[in-house]
JSON list of C-alpha atoms in Angstrom, two decimals:
[
{"chain": "A", "resi": 830, "resn": "GLN", "atom": "CA", "xyz": [103.25, 96.54, -110.98]},
{"chain": "A", "resi": 831, "resn": "VAL", "atom": "CA", "xyz": [100.77, 93.88, -109.39]},
{"chain": "A", "resi": 832, "resn": "GLN", "atom": "CA", "xyz": [100.18, 90.74, -111.95]},
{"chain": "A", "resi": 833, "resn": "LEU", "atom": "CA", "xyz": [98.09, 88.01, -111.62]},
{"chain": "A", "resi": 834, "resn": "VAL", "atom": "CA", "xyz": [98.65, 85.08, -113.72]},
{"chain": "A", "resi": 835, "resn": "GLU", "atom": "CA", "xyz": [95.88, 82.49, -113.79]},
{"chain": "A", "resi": 836, "resn": "SER", "atom": "CA", "xyz": [96.74, 78.48, -115.00]},
{"chain": "A", "resi": 837, "resn": "GLY", "atom": "CA", "xyz": [94.16, 75.17, -114.99]},
{"chain": "A", "resi": 838, "resn": "GLY", "atom": "CA", "xyz": [91.57, 75.78, -116.93]},
{"chain": "A", "resi": 839, "resn": "GLY", "atom": "CA", "xyz": [90.58, 73.11, -119.38]},
{"chain": "A", "resi": 840, "resn": "SER", "atom": "CA", "xyz": [87.41, 71.09, -120.73]},
{"chain": "A", "resi": 841, "resn": "VAL", "atom": "CA", "xyz": [86.09, 68.49, -118.28]},
{"chain": "A", "resi": 842, "resn": "GLN", "atom": "CA", "xyz": [82.76, 66.44, -118.05]},
{"chain": "A", "resi": 843, "resn": "ALA", "atom": "CA", "xyz": [79.85, 66.82, -115.58]},
{"chain": "A", "resi": 844, "resn": "GLY", "atom": "CA", "xyz": [80.76, 66.05, -112.40]},
{"chain": "A", "resi": 845, "resn": "GLY", "atom": "CA", "xyz": [84.97, 65.82, -112.90]},
{"chain": "A", "resi": 846, "resn": "SER", "atom": "CA", "xyz": [86.97, 68.37, -111.37]},
{"chain": "A", "resi": 847, "resn": "LEU", "atom": "CA", "xyz": [89.53, 71.40, -111.77]},
{"chain": "A", "resi": 848, "resn": "ARG", "atom": "CA", "xyz": [92.36, 73.39, -109.60]},
{"chain": "A", "resi": 849, "resn": "LEU", "atom": "CA", "xyz": [92.95, 76.42, -111.07]},
{"chain": "A", "resi": 850, "resn": "SER", "atom": "CA", "xyz": [95.67, 78.48, -110.21]},
{"chain": "A", "resi": 851, "resn": "CYS", "atom": "CA", "xyz": [96.71, 82.41, -109.43]},
{"chain": "A", "resi": 852, "resn": "ALA", "atom": "CA", "xyz": [100.49, 83.33, -109.27]},
{"chain": "A", "resi": 853, "resn": "ALA", "atom": "CA", "xyz": [100.63, 86.78, -108.20]},
{"chain": "A", "resi": 854, "resn": "SER", "atom": "CA", "xyz": [103.40, 88.97, -107.81]},
{"chain": "A", "resi": 855, "resn": "GLY", "atom": "CA", "xyz": [104.43, 93.01, -107.34]},
{"chain": "A", "resi": 856, "resn": "TYR", "atom": "CA", "xyz": [102.59, 93.56, -103.69]},
{"chain": "A", "resi": 857, "resn": "THR", "atom": "CA", "xyz": [102.29, 92.03, -99.92]},
{"chain": "A", "resi": 858, "resn": "TYR", "atom": "CA", "xyz": [99.87, 89.02, -101.52]},
{"chain": "A", "resi": 859, "resn": "SER", "atom": "CA", "xyz": [99.34, 88.13, -98.01]},
{"chain": "A", "resi": 860, "resn": "SER", "atom": "CA", "xyz": [97.61, 91.42, -97.23]},
{"chain": "A", "resi": 861, "resn": "TYR", "atom": "CA", "xyz": [95.40, 91.51, -99.90]},
{"chain": "A", "resi": 862, "resn": "CYS", "atom": "CA", "xyz": [91.77, 90.52, -100.69]},
{"chain": "A", "resi": 863, "resn": "MET", "atom": "CA", "xyz": [91.35, 87.82, -103.31]},
{"chain": "A", "resi": 864, "resn": "GLY", "atom": "CA", "xyz": [88.95, 86.66, -104.96]},
{"chain": "A", "resi": 865, "resn": "TRP", "atom": "CA", "xyz": [87.46, 84.52, -107.74]},
{"chain": "A", "resi": 866, "resn": "PHE", "atom": "CA", "xyz": [85.55, 85.73, -110.51]},
{"chain": "A", "resi": 867, "resn": "ARG", "atom": "CA", "xyz": [83.29, 84.00, -113.40]},
{"chain": "A", "resi": 868, "resn": "GLN", "atom": "CA", "xyz": [81.67, 85.23, -116.64]},
{"chain": "A", "resi": 869, "resn": "ALA", "atom": "CA", "xyz": [79.76, 83.41, -119.06]},
{"chain": "A", "resi": 870, "resn": "PRO", "atom": "CA", "xyz": [78.86, 84.05, -122.57]},
{"chain": "A", "resi": 871, "resn": "GLY", "atom": "CA", "xyz": [75.77, 86.70, -122.32]},
{"chain": "A", "resi": 872, "resn": "LYS", "atom": "CA", "xyz": [75.85, 86.91, -118.70]},
{"chain": "A", "resi": 873, "resn": "GLU", "atom": "CA", "xyz": [77.69, 89.41, -116.31]},
{"chain": "A", "resi": 874, "resn": "ARG", "atom": "CA", "xyz": [80.56, 88.76, -114.42]},
{"chain": "A", "resi": 875, "resn": "GLU", "atom": "CA", "xyz": [79.84, 87.42, -110.75]},
{"chain": "A", "resi": 876, "resn": "GLY", "atom": "CA", "xyz": [81.64, 86.60, -108.10]},
{"chain": "A", "resi": 877, "resn": "VAL", "atom": "CA", "xyz": [82.29, 82.87, -107.27]},
{"chain": "A", "resi": 878, "resn": "ALA", "atom": "CA", "xyz": [84.78, 82.79, -103.75]},
{"chain": "A", "resi": 879, "resn": "ALA", "atom": "CA", "xyz": [87.12, 85.28, -102.10]},
{"chain": "A", "resi": 880, "resn": "ILE", "atom": "CA", "xyz": [89.48, 85.26, -99.25]},
{"chain": "A", "resi": 881, "resn": "GLU", "atom": "CA", "xyz": [88.64, 88.66, -97.19]},
{"chain": "A", "resi": 882, "resn": "ARG", "atom": "CA", "xyz": [91.44, 90.53, -95.36]},
{"chain": "A", "resi": 883, "resn": "ASP", "atom": "CA", "xyz": [91.30, 88.68, -91.91]},
{"chain": "A", "resi": 884, "resn": "GLY", "atom": "CA", "xyz": [91.81, 85.14, -93.95]},
{"chain": "A", "resi": 885, "resn": "SER", "atom": "CA", "xyz": [88.14, 83.96, -94.00]},
{"chain": "A", "resi": 886, "resn": "THR", "atom": "CA", "xyz": [86.64, 82.56, -97.03]},
{"chain": "A", "resi": 887, "resn": "SER", "atom": "CA", "xyz": [83.15, 83.16, -98.80]},
{"chain": "A", "resi": 888, "resn": "TYR", "atom": "CA", "xyz": [81.62, 81.14, -101.73]},
{"chain": "A", "resi": 889, "resn": "ALA", "atom": "CA", "xyz": [78.33, 82.09, -103.98]},
{"chain": "A", "resi": 890, "resn": "ASP", "atom": "CA", "xyz": [75.59, 80.29, -103.24]},
{"chain": "A", "resi": 891, "resn": "SER", "atom": "CA", "xyz": [75.97, 78.41, -106.54]},
{"chain": "A", "resi": 892, "resn": "VAL", "atom": "CA", "xyz": [79.51, 77.17, -105.41]},
{"chain": "A", "resi": 893, "resn": "LYS", "atom": "CA", "xyz": [78.95, 76.29, -101.78]},
{"chain": "A", "resi": 894, "resn": "GLY", "atom": "CA", "xyz": [80.22, 72.43, -101.19]},
{"chain": "A", "resi": 895, "resn": "ARG", "atom": "CA", "xyz": [82.02, 71.97, -104.61]},
{"chain": "A", "resi": 896, "resn": "PHE", "atom": "CA", "xyz": [84.52, 74.95, -104.48]},
{"chain": "A", "resi": 897, "resn": "THR", "atom": "CA", "xyz": [87.37, 75.45, -101.94]},
{"chain": "A", "resi": 898, "resn": "ILE", "atom": "CA", "xyz": [89.24, 78.32, -102.30]},
{"chain": "A", "resi": 899, "resn": "SER", "atom": "CA", "xyz": [92.91, 78.65, -100.95]},
{"chain": "A", "resi": 900, "resn": "LYS", "atom": "CA", "xyz": [95.68, 80.31, -100.42]},
{"chain": "A", "resi": 901, "resn": "ASP", "atom": "CA", "xyz": [99.89, 79.94, -100.11]},
{"chain": "A", "resi": 902, "resn": "ASN", "atom": "CA", "xyz": [101.52, 83.12, -98.61]},
{"chain": "A", "resi": 903, "resn": "ALA", "atom": "CA", "xyz": [104.82, 81.31, -99.44]},
{"chain": "A", "resi": 904, "resn": "LYS", "atom": "CA", "xyz": [104.34, 81.18, -103.10]},
{"chain": "A", "resi": 905, "resn": "SER", "atom": "CA", "xyz": [101.80, 84.04, -103.75]},
{"chain": "A", "resi": 906, "resn": "THR", "atom": "CA", "xyz": [99.58, 81.79, -105.39]},
{"chain": "A", "resi": 907, "resn": "LEU", "atom": "CA", "xyz": [95.64, 81.53, -104.92]},
{"chain": "A", "resi": 908, "resn": "TYR", "atom": "CA", "xyz": [93.92, 78.32, -105.78]},
{"chain": "A", "resi": 909, "resn": "LEU", "atom": "CA", "xyz": [89.94, 77.41, -106.82]},
{"chain": "A", "resi": 910, "resn": "GLN", "atom": "CA", "xyz": [89.44, 73.80, -106.30]},
{"chain": "A", "resi": 911, "resn": "MET", "atom": "CA", "xyz": [86.58, 72.90, -108.37]},
{"chain": "A", "resi": 912, "resn": "ASN", "atom": "CA", "xyz": [84.69, 69.62, -107.55]},
{"chain": "A", "resi": 913, "resn": "SER", "atom": "CA", "xyz": [81.27, 68.09, -109.07]},
{"chain": "A", "resi": 914, "resn": "LEU", "atom": "CA", "xyz": [81.48, 70.31, -112.07]},
{"chain": "A", "resi": 915, "resn": "LYS", "atom": "CA", "xyz": [78.20, 71.47, -114.05]},
{"chain": "A", "resi": 916, "resn": "THR", "atom": "CA", "xyz": [77.72, 72.21, -117.17]},
{"chain": "A", "resi": 917, "resn": "GLU", "atom": "CA", "xyz": [76.58, 75.84, -115.76]},
{"chain": "A", "resi": 918, "resn": "ASP", "atom": "CA", "xyz": [79.57, 76.30, -114.24]},
{"chain": "A", "resi": 919, "resn": "THR", "atom": "CA", "xyz": [81.39, 77.21, -117.84]},
{"chain": "A", "resi": 920, "resn": "ALA", "atom": "CA", "xyz": [82.80, 80.55, -117.70]},
{"chain": "A", "resi": 921, "resn": "MET", "atom": "CA", "xyz": [85.83, 82.45, -118.04]},
{"chain": "A", "resi": 922, "resn": "TYR", "atom": "CA", "xyz": [87.31, 82.28, -114.32]},
{"chain": "A", "resi": 923, "resn": "TYR", "atom": "CA", "xyz": [89.53, 85.40, -113.32]},
{"chain": "A", "resi": 924, "resn": "CYS", "atom": "CA", "xyz": [91.39, 85.87, -110.48]},
{"chain": "A", "resi": 925, "resn": "ALA", "atom": "CA", "xyz": [91.29, 89.54, -108.73]},
{"chain": "A", "resi": 926, "resn": "ALA", "atom": "CA", "xyz": [93.14, 90.99, -106.02]},
{"chain": "A", "resi": 927, "resn": "ASP", "atom": "CA", "xyz": [92.40, 94.54, -103.97]},
{"chain": "A", "resi": 928, "resn": "PRO", "atom": "CA", "xyz": [94.47, 96.03, -101.71]},
{"chain": "A", "resi": 929, "resn": "PRO", "atom": "CA", "xyz": [93.58, 95.77, -98.21]},
{"chain": "A", "resi": 930, "resn": "TYR", "atom": "CA", "xyz": [92.51, 99.68, -97.61]},
{"chain": "A", "resi": 931, "resn": "ALA", "atom": "CA", "xyz": [89.82, 99.29, -99.82]},
{"chain": "A", "resi": 932, "resn": "CYS", "atom": "CA", "xyz": [88.05, 96.18, -100.06]},
{"chain": "A", "resi": 933, "resn": "TYR", "atom": "CA", "xyz": [85.86, 95.15, -96.55]},
{"chain": "A", "resi": 934, "resn": "ALA", "atom": "CA", "xyz": [84.08, 92.21, -95.65]},
{"chain": "A", "resi": 935, "resn": "GLY", "atom": "CA", "xyz": [81.51, 91.03, -98.54]},
{"chain": "A", "resi": 936, "resn": "SER", "atom": "CA", "xyz": [82.84, 93.38, -101.32]},
{"chain": "A", "resi": 937, "resn": "TRP", "atom": "CA", "xyz": [83.74, 90.76, -103.63]},
{"chain": "A", "resi": 938, "resn": "SER", "atom": "CA", "xyz": [79.99, 90.20, -104.15]},
{"chain": "A", "resi": 939, "resn": "THR", "atom": "CA", "xyz": [78.97, 93.39, -104.39]},
{"chain": "A", "resi": 940, "resn": "PRO", "atom": "CA", "xyz": [77.89, 94.22, -107.90]},
{"chain": "A", "resi": 941, "resn": "GLU", "atom": "CA", "xyz": [78.83, 97.62, -107.58]},
{"chain": "A", "resi": 942, "resn": "TYR", "atom": "CA", "xyz": [82.21, 96.98, -106.43]},
{"chain": "A", "resi": 943, "resn": "GLU", "atom": "CA", "xyz": [85.57, 96.36, -107.91]},
{"chain": "A", "resi": 944, "resn": "TYR", "atom": "CA", "xyz": [88.55, 94.64, -107.43]},
{"chain": "A", "resi": 945, "resn": "LYS", "atom": "CA", "xyz": [91.58, 96.63, -108.16]},
{"chain": "A", "resi": 946, "resn": "TYR", "atom": "CA", "xyz": [93.71, 94.38, -109.91]},
{"chain": "A", "resi": 947, "resn": "TRP", "atom": "CA", "xyz": [92.42, 91.15, -112.40]},
{"chain": "A", "resi": 948, "resn": "GLY", "atom": "CA", "xyz": [94.39, 88.28, -114.31]},
{"chain": "A", "resi": 949, "resn": "GLN", "atom": "CA", "xyz": [93.55, 87.06, -117.67]},
{"chain": "A", "resi": 950, "resn": "GLY", "atom": "CA", "xyz": [91.24, 84.81, -117.31]},
{"chain": "A", "resi": 951, "resn": "THR", "atom": "CA", "xyz": [91.48, 81.20, -117.47]},
{"chain": "A", "resi": 952, "resn": "GLN", "atom": "CA", "xyz": [88.31, 78.84, -119.77]},
{"chain": "A", "resi": 953, "resn": "VAL", "atom": "CA", "xyz": [86.79, 76.63, -117.59]},
{"chain": "A", "resi": 954, "resn": "THR", "atom": "CA", "xyz": [83.96, 74.14, -119.62]},
{"chain": "A", "resi": 955, "resn": "VAL", "atom": "CA", "xyz": [81.80, 71.98, -118.49]},
{"chain": "A", "resi": 956, "resn": "SER", "atom": "CA", "xyz": [80.13, 69.27, -120.96]},
{"chain": "A", "resi": 957, "resn": "SER", "atom": "CA", "xyz": [77.25, 66.94, -120.32]}
]
């Protein structure tokens, strides 16, 4: 059974940093597409960053240069380092995983496509 558990959220002032973690279990972690998504109140969920099947990383334009996605295969953990946080980054952040036979390049940013496995989310609040 696939499980994803996020941690690391919290409250921070604008300009500050946070690092989110996502501990994964129940599947062959290294082969899956992995991503971070977020949903702010009253808004649709959006993709933030992803690690594709080939290990390449992709980012939403709104976070490029500020956020870094990475993973530690030995620890089966996905990370999102968030720097220079802005108030508009306030949202619930979710970790998600998709089997390698399903996901494709860019699938994380395709509104019609949804990763198969999701964590429960961790709240990030950025104040001015």
